[in-house]
GROMACS .gro file of C-alpha atoms in nm:
model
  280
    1UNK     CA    1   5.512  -1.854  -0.514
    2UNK     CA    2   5.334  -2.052  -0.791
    3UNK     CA    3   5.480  -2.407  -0.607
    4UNK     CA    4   5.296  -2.251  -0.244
    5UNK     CA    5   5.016  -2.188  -0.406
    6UNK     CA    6   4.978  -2.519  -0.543
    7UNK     CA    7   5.055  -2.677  -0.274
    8UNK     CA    8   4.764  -2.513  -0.047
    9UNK     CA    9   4.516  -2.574  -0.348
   10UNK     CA   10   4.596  -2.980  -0.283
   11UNK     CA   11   4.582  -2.940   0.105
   12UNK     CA   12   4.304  -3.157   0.167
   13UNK     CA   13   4.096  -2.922   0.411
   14UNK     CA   14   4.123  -2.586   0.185
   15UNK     CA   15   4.038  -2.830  -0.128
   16UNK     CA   16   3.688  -2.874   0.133
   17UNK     CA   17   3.596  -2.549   0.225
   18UNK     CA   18   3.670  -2.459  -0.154
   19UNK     CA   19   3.368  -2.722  -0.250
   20UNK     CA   20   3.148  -2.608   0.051
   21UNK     CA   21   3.188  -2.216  -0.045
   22UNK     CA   22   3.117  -2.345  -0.439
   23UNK     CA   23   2.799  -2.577  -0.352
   24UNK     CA   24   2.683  -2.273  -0.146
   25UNK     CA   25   2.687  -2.045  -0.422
   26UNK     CA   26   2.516  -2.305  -0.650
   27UNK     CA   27   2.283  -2.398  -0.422
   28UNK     CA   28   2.204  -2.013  -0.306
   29UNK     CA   29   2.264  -1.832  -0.619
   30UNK     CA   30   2.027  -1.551  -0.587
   31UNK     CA   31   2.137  -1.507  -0.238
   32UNK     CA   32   2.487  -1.456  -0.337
   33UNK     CA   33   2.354  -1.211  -0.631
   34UNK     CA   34   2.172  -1.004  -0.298
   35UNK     CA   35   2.448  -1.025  -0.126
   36UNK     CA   36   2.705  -0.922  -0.351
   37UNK     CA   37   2.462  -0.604  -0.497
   38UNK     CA   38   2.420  -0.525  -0.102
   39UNK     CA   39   2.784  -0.575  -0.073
   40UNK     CA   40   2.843  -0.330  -0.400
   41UNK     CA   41   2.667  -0.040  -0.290
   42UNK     CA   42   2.786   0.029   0.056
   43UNK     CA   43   3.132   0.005  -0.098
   44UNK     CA   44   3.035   0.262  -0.353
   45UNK     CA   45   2.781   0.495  -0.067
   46UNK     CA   46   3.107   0.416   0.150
   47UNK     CA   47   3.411   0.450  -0.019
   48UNK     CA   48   3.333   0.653  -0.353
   49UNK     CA   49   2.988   0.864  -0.291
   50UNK     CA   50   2.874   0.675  -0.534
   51UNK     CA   51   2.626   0.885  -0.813
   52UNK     CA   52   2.270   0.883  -0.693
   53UNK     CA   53   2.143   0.717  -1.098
   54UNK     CA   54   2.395   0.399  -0.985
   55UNK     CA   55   2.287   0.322  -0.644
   56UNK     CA   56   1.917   0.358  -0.758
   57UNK     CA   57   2.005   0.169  -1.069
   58UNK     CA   58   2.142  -0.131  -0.861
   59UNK     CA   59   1.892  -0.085  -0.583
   60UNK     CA   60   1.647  -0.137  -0.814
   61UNK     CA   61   1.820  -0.486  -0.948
   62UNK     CA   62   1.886  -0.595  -0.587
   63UNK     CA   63   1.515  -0.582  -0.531
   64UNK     CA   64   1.460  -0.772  -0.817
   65UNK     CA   65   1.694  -1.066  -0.714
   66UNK     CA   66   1.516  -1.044  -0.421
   67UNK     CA   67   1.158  -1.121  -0.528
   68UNK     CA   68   1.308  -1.488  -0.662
   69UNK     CA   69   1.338  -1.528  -0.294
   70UNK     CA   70   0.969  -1.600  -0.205
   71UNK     CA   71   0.778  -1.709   0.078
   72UNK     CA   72   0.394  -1.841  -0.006
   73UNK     CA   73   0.340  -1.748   0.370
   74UNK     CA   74   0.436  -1.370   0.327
   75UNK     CA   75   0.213  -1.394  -0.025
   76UNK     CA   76  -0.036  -1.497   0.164
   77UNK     CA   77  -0.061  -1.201   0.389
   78UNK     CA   78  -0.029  -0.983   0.076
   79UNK     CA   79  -0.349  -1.113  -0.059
   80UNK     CA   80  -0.538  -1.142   0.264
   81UNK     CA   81  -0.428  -0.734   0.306
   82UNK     CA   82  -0.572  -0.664  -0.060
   83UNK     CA   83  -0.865  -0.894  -0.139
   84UNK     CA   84  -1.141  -0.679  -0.009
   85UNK     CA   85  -1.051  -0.465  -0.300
   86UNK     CA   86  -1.240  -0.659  -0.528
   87UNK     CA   87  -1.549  -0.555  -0.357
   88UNK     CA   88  -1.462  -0.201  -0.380
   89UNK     CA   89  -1.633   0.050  -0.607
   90UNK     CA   90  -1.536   0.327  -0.768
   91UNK     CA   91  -1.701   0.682  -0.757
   92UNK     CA   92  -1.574   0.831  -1.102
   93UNK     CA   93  -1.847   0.715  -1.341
   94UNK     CA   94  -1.671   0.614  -1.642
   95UNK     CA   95  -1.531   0.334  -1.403
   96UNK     CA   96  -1.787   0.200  -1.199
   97UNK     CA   97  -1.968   0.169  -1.595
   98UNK     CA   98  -1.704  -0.037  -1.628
   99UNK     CA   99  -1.687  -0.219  -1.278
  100UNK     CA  100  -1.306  -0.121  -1.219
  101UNK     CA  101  -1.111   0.067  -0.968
  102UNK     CA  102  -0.843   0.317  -0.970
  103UNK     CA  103  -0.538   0.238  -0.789
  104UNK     CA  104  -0.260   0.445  -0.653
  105UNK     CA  105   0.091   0.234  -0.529
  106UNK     CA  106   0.353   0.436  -0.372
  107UNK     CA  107   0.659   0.242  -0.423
  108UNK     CA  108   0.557  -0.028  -0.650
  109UNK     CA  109   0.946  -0.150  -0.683
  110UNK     CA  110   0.900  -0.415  -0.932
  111UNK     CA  111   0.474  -0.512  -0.936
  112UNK     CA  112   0.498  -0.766  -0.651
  113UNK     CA  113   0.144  -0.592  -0.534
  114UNK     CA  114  -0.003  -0.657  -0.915
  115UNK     CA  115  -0.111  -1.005  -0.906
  116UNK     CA  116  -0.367  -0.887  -0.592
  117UNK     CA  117  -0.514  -0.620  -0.812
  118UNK     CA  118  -0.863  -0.681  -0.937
  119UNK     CA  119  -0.882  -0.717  -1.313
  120UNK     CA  120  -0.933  -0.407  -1.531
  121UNK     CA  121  -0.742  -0.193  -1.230
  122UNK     CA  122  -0.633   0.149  -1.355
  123UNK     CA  123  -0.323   0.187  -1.205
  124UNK     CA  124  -0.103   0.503  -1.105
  125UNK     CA  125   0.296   0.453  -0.946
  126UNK     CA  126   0.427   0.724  -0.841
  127UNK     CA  127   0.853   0.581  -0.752
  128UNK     CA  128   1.115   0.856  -0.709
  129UNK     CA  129   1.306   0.526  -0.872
  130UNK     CA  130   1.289   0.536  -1.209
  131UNK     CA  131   1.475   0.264  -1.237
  132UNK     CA  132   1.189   0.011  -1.116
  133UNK     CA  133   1.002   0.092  -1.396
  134UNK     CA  134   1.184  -0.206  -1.671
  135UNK     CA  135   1.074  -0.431  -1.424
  136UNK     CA  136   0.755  -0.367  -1.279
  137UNK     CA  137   0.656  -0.363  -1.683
  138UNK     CA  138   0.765  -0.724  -1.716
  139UNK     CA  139   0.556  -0.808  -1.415
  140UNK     CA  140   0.231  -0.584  -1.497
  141UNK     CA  141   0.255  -0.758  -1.867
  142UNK     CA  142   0.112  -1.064  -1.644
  143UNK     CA  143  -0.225  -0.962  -1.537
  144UNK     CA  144  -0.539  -0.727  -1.696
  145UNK     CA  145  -0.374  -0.442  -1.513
  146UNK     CA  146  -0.377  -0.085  -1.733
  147UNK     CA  147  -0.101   0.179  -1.634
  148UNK     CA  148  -0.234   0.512  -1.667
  149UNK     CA  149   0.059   0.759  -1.560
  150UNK     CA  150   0.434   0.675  -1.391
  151UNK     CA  151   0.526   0.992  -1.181
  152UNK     CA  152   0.877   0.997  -1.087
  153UNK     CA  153   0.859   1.158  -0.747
  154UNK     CA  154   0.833   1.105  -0.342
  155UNK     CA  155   0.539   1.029  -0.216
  156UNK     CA  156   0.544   1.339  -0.007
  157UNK     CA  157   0.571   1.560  -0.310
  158UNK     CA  158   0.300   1.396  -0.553
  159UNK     CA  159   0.128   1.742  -0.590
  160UNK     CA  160   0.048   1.598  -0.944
  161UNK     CA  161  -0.201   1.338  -0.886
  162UNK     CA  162  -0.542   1.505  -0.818
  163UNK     CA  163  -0.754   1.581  -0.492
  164UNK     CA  164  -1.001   1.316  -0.453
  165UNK     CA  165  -0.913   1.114  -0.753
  166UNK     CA  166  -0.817   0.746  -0.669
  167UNK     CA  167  -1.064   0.484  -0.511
  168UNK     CA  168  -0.755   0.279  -0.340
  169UNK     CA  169  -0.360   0.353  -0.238
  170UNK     CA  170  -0.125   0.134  -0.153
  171UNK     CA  171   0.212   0.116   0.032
  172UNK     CA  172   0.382  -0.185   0.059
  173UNK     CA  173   0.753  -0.193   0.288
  174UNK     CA  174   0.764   0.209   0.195
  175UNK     CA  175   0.702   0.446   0.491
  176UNK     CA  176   0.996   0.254   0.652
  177UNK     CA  177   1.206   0.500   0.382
  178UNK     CA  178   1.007   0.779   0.364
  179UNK     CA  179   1.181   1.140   0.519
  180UNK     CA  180   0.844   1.224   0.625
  181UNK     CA  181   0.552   1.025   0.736
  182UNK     CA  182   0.332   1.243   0.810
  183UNK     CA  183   0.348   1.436   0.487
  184UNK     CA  184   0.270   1.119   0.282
  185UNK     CA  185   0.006   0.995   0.469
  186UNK     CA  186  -0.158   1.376   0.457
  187UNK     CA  187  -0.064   1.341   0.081
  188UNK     CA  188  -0.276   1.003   0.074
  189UNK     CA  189  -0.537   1.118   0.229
  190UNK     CA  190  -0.605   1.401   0.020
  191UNK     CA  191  -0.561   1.225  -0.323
  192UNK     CA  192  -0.817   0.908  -0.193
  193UNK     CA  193  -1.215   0.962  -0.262
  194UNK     CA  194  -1.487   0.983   0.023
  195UNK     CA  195  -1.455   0.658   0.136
  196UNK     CA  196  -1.155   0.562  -0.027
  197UNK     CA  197  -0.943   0.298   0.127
  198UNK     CA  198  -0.537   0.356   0.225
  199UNK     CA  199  -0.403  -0.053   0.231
  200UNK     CA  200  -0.048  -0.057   0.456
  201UNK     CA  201   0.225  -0.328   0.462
  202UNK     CA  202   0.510  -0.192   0.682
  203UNK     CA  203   0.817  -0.410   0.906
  204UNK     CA  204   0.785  -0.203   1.190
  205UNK     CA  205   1.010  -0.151   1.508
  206UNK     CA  206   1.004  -0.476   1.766
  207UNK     CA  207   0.740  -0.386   2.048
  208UNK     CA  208   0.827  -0.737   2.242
  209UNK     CA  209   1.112  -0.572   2.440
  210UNK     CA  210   1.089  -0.872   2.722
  211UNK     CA  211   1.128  -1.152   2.445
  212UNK     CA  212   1.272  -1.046   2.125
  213UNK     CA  213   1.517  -0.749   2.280
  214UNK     CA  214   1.801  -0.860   2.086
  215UNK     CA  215   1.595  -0.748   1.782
  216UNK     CA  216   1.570  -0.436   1.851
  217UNK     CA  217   1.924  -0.367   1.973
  218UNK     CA  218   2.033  -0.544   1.577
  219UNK     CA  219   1.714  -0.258   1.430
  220UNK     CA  220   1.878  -0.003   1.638
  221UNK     CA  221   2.223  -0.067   1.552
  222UNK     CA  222   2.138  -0.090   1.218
  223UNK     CA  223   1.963   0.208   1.139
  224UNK     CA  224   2.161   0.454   1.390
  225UNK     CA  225   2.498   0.368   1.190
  226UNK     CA  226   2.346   0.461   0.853
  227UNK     CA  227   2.416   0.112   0.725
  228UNK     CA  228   2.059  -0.049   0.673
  229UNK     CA  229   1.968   0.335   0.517
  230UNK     CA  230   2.244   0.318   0.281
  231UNK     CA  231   2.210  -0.020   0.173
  232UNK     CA  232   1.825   0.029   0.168
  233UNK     CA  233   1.721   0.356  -0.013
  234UNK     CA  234   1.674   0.537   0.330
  235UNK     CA  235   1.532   0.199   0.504
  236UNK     CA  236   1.500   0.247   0.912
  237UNK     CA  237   1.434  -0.006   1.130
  238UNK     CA  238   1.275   0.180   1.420
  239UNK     CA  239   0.990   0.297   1.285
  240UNK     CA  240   0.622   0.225   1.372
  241UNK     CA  241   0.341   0.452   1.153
  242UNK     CA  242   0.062   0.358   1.299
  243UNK     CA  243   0.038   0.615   1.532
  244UNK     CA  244   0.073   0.872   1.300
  245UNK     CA  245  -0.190   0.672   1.078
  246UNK     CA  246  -0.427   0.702   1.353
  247UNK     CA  247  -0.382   1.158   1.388
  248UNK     CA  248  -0.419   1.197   1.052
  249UNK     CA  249  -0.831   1.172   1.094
  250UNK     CA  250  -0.963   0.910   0.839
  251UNK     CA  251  -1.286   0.794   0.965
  252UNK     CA  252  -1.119   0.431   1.073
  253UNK     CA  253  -0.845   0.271   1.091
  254UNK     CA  254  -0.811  -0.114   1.099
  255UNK     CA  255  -0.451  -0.302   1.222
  256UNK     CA  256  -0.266  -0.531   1.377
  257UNK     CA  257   0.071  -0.576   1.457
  258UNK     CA  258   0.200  -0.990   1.348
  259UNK     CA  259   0.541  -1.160   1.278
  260UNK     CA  260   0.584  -1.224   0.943
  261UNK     CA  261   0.733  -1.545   0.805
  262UNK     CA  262   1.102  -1.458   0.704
  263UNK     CA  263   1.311  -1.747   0.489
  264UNK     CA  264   1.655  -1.697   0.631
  265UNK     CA  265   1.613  -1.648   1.019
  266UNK     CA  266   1.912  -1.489   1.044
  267UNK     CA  267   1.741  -1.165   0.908
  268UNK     CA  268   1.416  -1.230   1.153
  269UNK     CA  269   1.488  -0.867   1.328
  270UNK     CA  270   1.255  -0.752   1.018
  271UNK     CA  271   0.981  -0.975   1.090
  272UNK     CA  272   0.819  -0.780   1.315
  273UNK     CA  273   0.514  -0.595   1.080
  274UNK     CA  274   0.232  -0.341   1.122
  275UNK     CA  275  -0.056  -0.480   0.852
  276UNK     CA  276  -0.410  -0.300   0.803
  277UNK     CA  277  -0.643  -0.024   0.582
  278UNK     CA  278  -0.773   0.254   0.655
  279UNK     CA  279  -1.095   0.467   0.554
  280UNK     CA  280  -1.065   0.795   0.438
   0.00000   0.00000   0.00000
């Protein structure tokens, strides 16, 4: 056995692939770390029913791999969705003395929304990940950003956070997970000021049938077999919000509907994305 072993080690073409599947992993290290995490949980969803603290607990780290993974283009939309913050003002008094805003993220994951936030933001997460929490500290640490509360909860259930108390909410790649949109969005409403502003990021389902069909048969697939859920904290593909957006009354609502830069175009079936703010 050891003498066959060796000898396929030294065949010339398995000694190649060896190097190409080694430069790969050099070369795409955080990819591999993704992919291995992704690989990892639906083993453990899968095979063992794996305890809801370690899939959140590696969901959670996958995400973090993931932000090494950057695309200036996608940042760019990020800041373009966000940047007429800094002209907002807030109606408690004690902050518009101090010429800050109060913030509410649903589904911060690890901060990448922080570096957009005007200086001097109070900020409130609400996560039902506790998990995220390690991480979105090392990233808030960056920038004049002050937490005021963490609530561990779904966004549908944030009874806690008071009627008419936050100046700006945001939801970044979220409702895509939610169980119930229009329970959130009712939840956001309520908890935003007169005037208020609700910012949305969301990959939404493909609405060019005649050209990019294939994408929604993968979205479809994907979502209908419970993989991309499992793998993705509840994650579906064939979702689009703004509809719902639009009953839930706020005086206007301002979107559009764009393809979003994605790195590896094998994954380009989430690049279809729903982008906009509305006024409560």
């Amino acid at each position: 056995m050891y003498s066959l072993l060796k000898e396929t080690l030294a065949d010339e073409n398995v000694t190649k692939i060896v190097e190409r599947v080694t430069n790969f992993v050099k070369c795409h290290q955080v990819v591999t770390c993704v992919g291995a995490g992704a690989f990892v949980l639906v083993v453990w969803t899968y095979a063992a029913g794996g305890p809801k603290d370690v899939k959140q607990r590696l969901f959670a780290w996958i995400n973090k791999q993931a932000q090494k993974i950057k695309d200036e283009r996608y940042e760019e939309i990020r800041r373009k969705l966000l940047e007429p913050m800094k002209a907002q003002k807030s109606l408690d008094p004690e902050l518009l003395k101090e010429n800050v805003i109060r913030i509410l993220e649903v589904g911060a994951g690890v901060g990448t929304n922080f570096k957009f936030y005007p200086d001097g933001s109070r900020l409130v997460v609400v996560d039902p990940n506790p998990y995220f929490k390690k991480y979105f500290d090392e990233n808030m640490s960056k920038f004049k950003i002050k937490l005021e509360d963490v609530i561990i909860a779904r966004g549908e259930d944030m009874d806690v956070v008071k009627t008419n108390s936050v100046d700006a909410v945001v939801v970044s790649l979220v409702l895509c997970s939610v169980d119930d949109v229009r329970a959130i969005l009712n939840q956001i409403k309520r908890v935003l000021v007169p005037g208020g502003k609700f910012y949305f990021l969301e990959h939404v389902r493909e609405w060019d049938t005649k050209k990019y069909r294939h994408r929604q048969i993968i979205q479809n697939v994907l979502t209908w077999s419970r993989l991309w859920p499992f793998l993705f904290e509840g994650c579906c593909m064939d979702r689009d919000p703004l509809p719902i957006i639009r009953e839930c009354e706020f005086a206007s609502v301002e979107a559009e509907y764009l393809y979003a830069p994605i790195v590896y175009k094998a994954m380009n079936f989430v690049s279809p994305h729903l982008i906009g703010a509305a006024t409560k």
